[in-house]
């Protein structure tokens, strides 16, 4: 497994894990509550920071575990990275329509922020999963 593929696996695990913890923490408060009073900002900021931090730390740990492969990328790695990023961009572009529509409908900030966070998570997952599939099935 190349270091780039390993990094994609790390991002999938981190994105799913951090988002799951965030949504399990915040969404149970929704039924029967006024969403304007739900404290979601701090948990969301912690989730975003944890996602970034865990991704960096796990990437460094993976590079330390296999130092010969760290930072080595060939043309195939660059093409896979580019295609994965394109897919992530398109997913984000489409998913961003939901928070935009919520803002236009003057929905509560809670729903707009959570829809936007979910769009970012889906884009990261789509990008990383695309890269993994391309590595596994070939480019």
PDB file of C-alpha atoms in Angstrom:
ATOM      1  CA  UNK A   1       0.000   0.000   0.000  1.00  0.00           C
ATOM      2  CA  UNK A   2       1.431   3.352  -1.015  1.00  0.00           C
ATOM      3  CA  UNK A   3       1.673   6.227   1.435  1.00  0.00           C
ATOM      4  CA  UNK A   4      -0.943   8.141  -0.553  1.00  0.00           C
ATOM      5  CA  UNK A   5      -3.421   5.264  -0.336  1.00  0.00           C
ATOM      6  CA  UNK A   6      -2.703   4.935   3.381  1.00  0.00           C
ATOM      7  CA  UNK A   7      -3.386   8.657   3.793  1.00  0.00           C
ATOM      8  CA  UNK A   8      -6.746   8.230   2.049  1.00  0.00           C
ATOM      9  CA  UNK A   9      -7.682   5.426   4.437  1.00  0.00           C
ATOM     10  CA  UNK A  10      -6.693   7.635   7.361  1.00  0.00           C
ATOM     11  CA  UNK A  11      -8.934  10.449   6.120  1.00  0.00           C
ATOM     12  CA  UNK A  12     -11.898   8.078   5.725  1.00  0.00           C
ATOM     13  CA  UNK A  13     -11.504   6.757   9.259  1.00  0.00           C
ATOM     14  CA  UNK A  14     -10.996  10.213  10.751  1.00  0.00           C
ATOM     15  CA  UNK A  15     -13.897  11.790   8.822  1.00  0.00           C
ATOM     16  CA  UNK A  16     -16.336   9.023   9.730  1.00  0.00           C
ATOM     17  CA  UNK A  17     -15.190   8.803  13.352  1.00  0.00           C
ATOM     18  CA  UNK A  18     -15.172  12.507  14.131  1.00  0.00           C
ATOM     19  CA  UNK A  19     -18.445  13.213  12.320  1.00  0.00           C
ATOM     20  CA  UNK A  20     -20.131  10.260  14.042  1.00  0.00           C
ATOM     21  CA  UNK A  21     -19.059  11.496  17.466  1.00  0.00           C
ATOM     22  CA  UNK A  22     -20.245  15.004  16.657  1.00  0.00           C
ATOM     23  CA  UNK A  23     -23.646  13.954  15.326  1.00  0.00           C
ATOM     24  CA  UNK A  24     -24.211  11.435  18.140  1.00  0.00           C
ATOM     25  CA  UNK A  25     -23.428  14.215  20.605  1.00  0.00           C
ATOM     26  CA  UNK A  26     -25.615  16.921  19.059  1.00  0.00           C
ATOM     27  CA  UNK A  27     -28.543  15.302  17.236  1.00  0.00           C
ATOM     28  CA  UNK A  28     -30.134  13.552  20.264  1.00  0.00           C
ATOM     29  CA  UNK A  29     -30.848  17.026  21.651  1.00  0.00           C
ATOM     30  CA  UNK A  30     -33.067  17.933  18.677  1.00  0.00           C
ATOM     31  CA  UNK A  31     -36.373  16.096  19.350  1.00  0.00           C
ATOM     32  CA  UNK A  32     -38.716  18.373  21.229  1.00  0.00           C
ATOM     33  CA  UNK A  33     -36.153  21.162  21.600  1.00  0.00           C
ATOM     34  CA  UNK A  34     -35.906  24.639  20.214  1.00  0.00           C
ATOM     35  CA  UNK A  35     -32.868  24.229  17.930  1.00  0.00           C
ATOM     36  CA  UNK A  36     -31.942  27.868  18.490  1.00  0.00           C
ATOM     37  CA  UNK A  37     -31.070  26.894  22.072  1.00  0.00           C
ATOM     38  CA  UNK A  38     -28.952  23.848  21.250  1.00  0.00           C
ATOM     39  CA  UNK A  39     -25.273  24.470  21.918  1.00  0.00           C
ATOM     40  CA  UNK A  40     -23.767  23.116  18.712  1.00  0.00           C
ATOM     41  CA  UNK A  41     -21.057  25.685  17.952  1.00  0.00           C
ATOM     42  CA  UNK A  42     -18.428  24.501  20.430  1.00  0.00           C
ATOM     43  CA  UNK A  43     -18.895  20.788  19.614  1.00  0.00           C
ATOM     44  CA  UNK A  44     -18.714  21.579  15.892  1.00  0.00           C
ATOM     45  CA  UNK A  45     -15.545  23.633  16.290  1.00  0.00           C
ATOM     46  CA  UNK A  46     -14.036  20.842  18.403  1.00  0.00           C
ATOM     47  CA  UNK A  47     -15.017  18.287  15.739  1.00  0.00           C
ATOM     48  CA  UNK A  48     -13.469  20.368  12.964  1.00  0.00           C
ATOM     49  CA  UNK A  49     -10.289  20.914  14.965  1.00  0.00           C
ATOM     50  CA  UNK A  50     -10.137  17.243  15.971  1.00  0.00           C
ATOM     51  CA  UNK A  51     -10.597  16.158  12.367  1.00  0.00           C
ATOM     52  CA  UNK A  52      -7.772  18.361  11.185  1.00  0.00           C
ATOM     53  CA  UNK A  53      -5.515  17.477  14.103  1.00  0.00           C
ATOM     54  CA  UNK A  54      -6.138  13.724  13.940  1.00  0.00           C
ATOM     55  CA  UNK A  55      -5.592  13.745  10.187  1.00  0.00           C
ATOM     56  CA  UNK A  56      -2.250  15.465  10.593  1.00  0.00           C
ATOM     57  CA  UNK A  57      -1.101  13.288  13.503  1.00  0.00           C
ATOM     58  CA  UNK A  58      -2.190  10.064  11.791  1.00  0.00           C
ATOM     59  CA  UNK A  59      -0.479  11.146   8.567  1.00  0.00           C
ATOM     60  CA  UNK A  60       2.741  11.831  10.436  1.00  0.00           C
ATOM     61  CA  UNK A  61       2.482   8.510  12.274  1.00  0.00           C
ATOM     62  CA  UNK A  62       1.992   6.704   8.965  1.00  0.00           C
ATOM     63  CA  UNK A  63       5.036   8.470   7.523  1.00  0.00           C
ATOM     64  CA  UNK A  64       7.119   7.486  10.536  1.00  0.00           C
ATOM     65  CA  UNK A  65       5.926   3.876  10.257  1.00  0.00           C
ATOM     66  CA  UNK A  66       7.141   3.617   6.670  1.00  0.00           C
ATOM     67  CA  UNK A  67       9.735   6.352   6.112  1.00  0.00           C
ATOM     68  CA  UNK A  68      10.926   4.973   2.759  1.00  0.00           C
ATOM     69  CA  UNK A  69       7.525   5.608   1.189  1.00  0.00           C
ATOM     70  CA  UNK A  70       6.788   8.913   2.906  1.00  0.00           C
ATOM     71  CA  UNK A  71       6.537  11.778   0.465  1.00  0.00           C
ATOM     72  CA  UNK A  72       7.091   9.579  -2.577  1.00  0.00           C
ATOM     73  CA  UNK A  73       4.477  10.147  -5.227  1.00  0.00           C
ATOM     74  CA  UNK A  74       4.653   9.132  -8.858  1.00  0.00           C
ATOM     75  CA  UNK A  75       2.518  10.210 -11.810  1.00  0.00           C
ATOM     76  CA  UNK A  76      -0.169   7.652 -10.967  1.00  0.00           C
ATOM     77  CA  UNK A  77      -0.415   9.005  -7.393  1.00  0.00           C
ATOM     78  CA  UNK A  78      -0.783  12.542  -8.724  1.00  0.00           C
ATOM     79  CA  UNK A  79      -3.524  11.506 -11.181  1.00  0.00           C
ATOM     80  CA  UNK A  80      -5.418   9.599  -8.505  1.00  0.00           C
ATOM     81  CA  UNK A  81      -5.126  12.555  -6.136  1.00  0.00           C
ATOM     82  CA  UNK A  82      -6.393  14.939  -8.823  1.00  0.00           C
ATOM     83  CA  UNK A  83      -9.370  12.733  -9.730  1.00  0.00           C
ATOM     84  CA  UNK A  84     -10.251  12.223  -6.076  1.00  0.00           C
ATOM     85  CA  UNK A  85     -10.157  15.953  -5.455  1.00  0.00           C
ATOM     86  CA  UNK A  86     -12.385  16.547  -8.495  1.00  0.00           C
ATOM     87  CA  UNK A  87     -14.967  14.134  -7.120  1.00  0.00           C
ATOM     88  CA  UNK A  88     -14.784  15.806  -3.702  1.00  0.00           C
ATOM     89  CA  UNK A  89     -15.229  19.211  -5.331  1.00  0.00           C
ATOM     90  CA  UNK A  90     -18.330  18.101  -7.227  1.00  0.00           C
ATOM     91  CA  UNK A  91     -19.849  16.455  -4.162  1.00  0.00           C
ATOM     92  CA  UNK A  92     -19.237  19.623  -2.156  1.00  0.00           C
ATOM     93  CA  UNK A  93     -20.685  21.776  -4.926  1.00  0.00           C
ATOM     94  CA  UNK A  94     -23.867  19.717  -5.050  1.00  0.00           C
ATOM     95  CA  UNK A  95     -24.159  19.217  -1.283  1.00  0.00           C
ATOM     96  CA  UNK A  96     -23.726  22.969  -0.656  1.00  0.00           C
ATOM     97  CA  UNK A  97     -27.093  23.520  -2.331  1.00  0.00           C
ATOM     98  CA  UNK A  98     -28.835  22.243   0.813  1.00  0.00           C
ATOM     99  CA  UNK A  99     -27.410  24.827   3.261  1.00  0.00           C
ATOM    100  CA  UNK A 100     -27.897  27.501   0.616  1.00  0.00           C
ATOM    101  CA  UNK A 101     -31.557  26.547   0.282  1.00  0.00           C
ATOM    102  CA  UNK A 102     -31.916  26.463   4.065  1.00  0.00           C
ATOM    103  CA  UNK A 103     -30.446  29.967   4.297  1.00  0.00           C
ATOM    104  CA  UNK A 104     -32.809  31.207   1.594  1.00  0.00           C
ATOM    105  CA  UNK A 105     -35.717  29.632   3.479  1.00  0.00           C
ATOM    106  CA  UNK A 106     -34.485  31.436   6.614  1.00  0.00           C
ATOM    107  CA  UNK A 107     -34.067  28.190   8.535  1.00  0.00           C
ATOM    108  CA  UNK A 108     -32.436  28.173  11.943  1.00  0.00           C
ATOM    109  CA  UNK A 109     -28.669  28.590  12.002  1.00  0.00           C
ATOM    110  CA  UNK A 110     -28.444  25.132  13.591  1.00  0.00           C
ATOM    111  CA  UNK A 111     -29.740  23.437  10.447  1.00  0.00           C
ATOM    112  CA  UNK A 112     -27.668  25.555   8.065  1.00  0.00           C
ATOM    113  CA  UNK A 113     -24.432  24.949   9.984  1.00  0.00           C
ATOM    114  CA  UNK A 114     -25.044  21.214  10.346  1.00  0.00           C
ATOM    115  CA  UNK A 115     -25.970  20.823   6.683  1.00  0.00           C
ATOM    116  CA  UNK A 116     -22.779  22.633   5.700  1.00  0.00           C
ATOM    117  CA  UNK A 117     -20.689  20.487   8.063  1.00  0.00           C
ATOM    118  CA  UNK A 118     -22.284  17.361   6.604  1.00  0.00           C
ATOM    119  CA  UNK A 119     -21.492  18.629   3.091  1.00  0.00           C
ATOM    120  CA  UNK A 120     -17.812  18.976   4.038  1.00  0.00           C
ATOM    121  CA  UNK A 121     -17.776  15.484   5.546  1.00  0.00           C
ATOM    122  CA  UNK A 122     -19.438  13.972   2.476  1.00  0.00           C
ATOM    123  CA  UNK A 123     -16.968  15.721   0.177  1.00  0.00           C
ATOM    124  CA  UNK A 124     -13.997  14.438   2.189  1.00  0.00           C
ATOM    125  CA  UNK A 125     -15.426  10.913   2.170  1.00  0.00           C
ATOM    126  CA  UNK A 126     -16.190  10.994  -1.548  1.00  0.00           C
ATOM    127  CA  UNK A 127     -12.695  12.237  -2.335  1.00  0.00           C
ATOM    128  CA  UNK A 128     -10.946   9.666  -0.147  1.00  0.00           C
ATOM    129  CA  UNK A 129     -13.145   6.742  -1.200  1.00  0.00           C
ATOM    130  CA  UNK A 130     -12.613   7.624  -4.856  1.00  0.00           C
ATOM    131  CA  UNK A 131      -8.860   7.582  -4.308  1.00  0.00           C
ATOM    132  CA  UNK A 132      -9.030   4.220  -2.524  1.00  0.00           C
ATOM    133  CA  UNK A 133     -11.126   2.702  -5.312  1.00  0.00           C
ATOM    134  CA  UNK A 134      -8.714   4.023  -7.934  1.00  0.00           C
ATOM    135  CA  UNK A 135      -5.760   2.578  -6.044  1.00  0.00           C
ATOM    136  CA  UNK A 136      -7.472  -0.790  -5.613  1.00  0.00           C
ATOM    137  CA  UNK A 137      -8.971  -1.171  -9.084  1.00  0.00           C
ATOM    138  CA  UNK A 138      -6.376   0.712 -11.043  1.00  0.00           C
ATOM    139  CA  UNK A 139      -6.345   3.953 -12.921  1.00  0.00           C
TER     140      UNK A 139
END
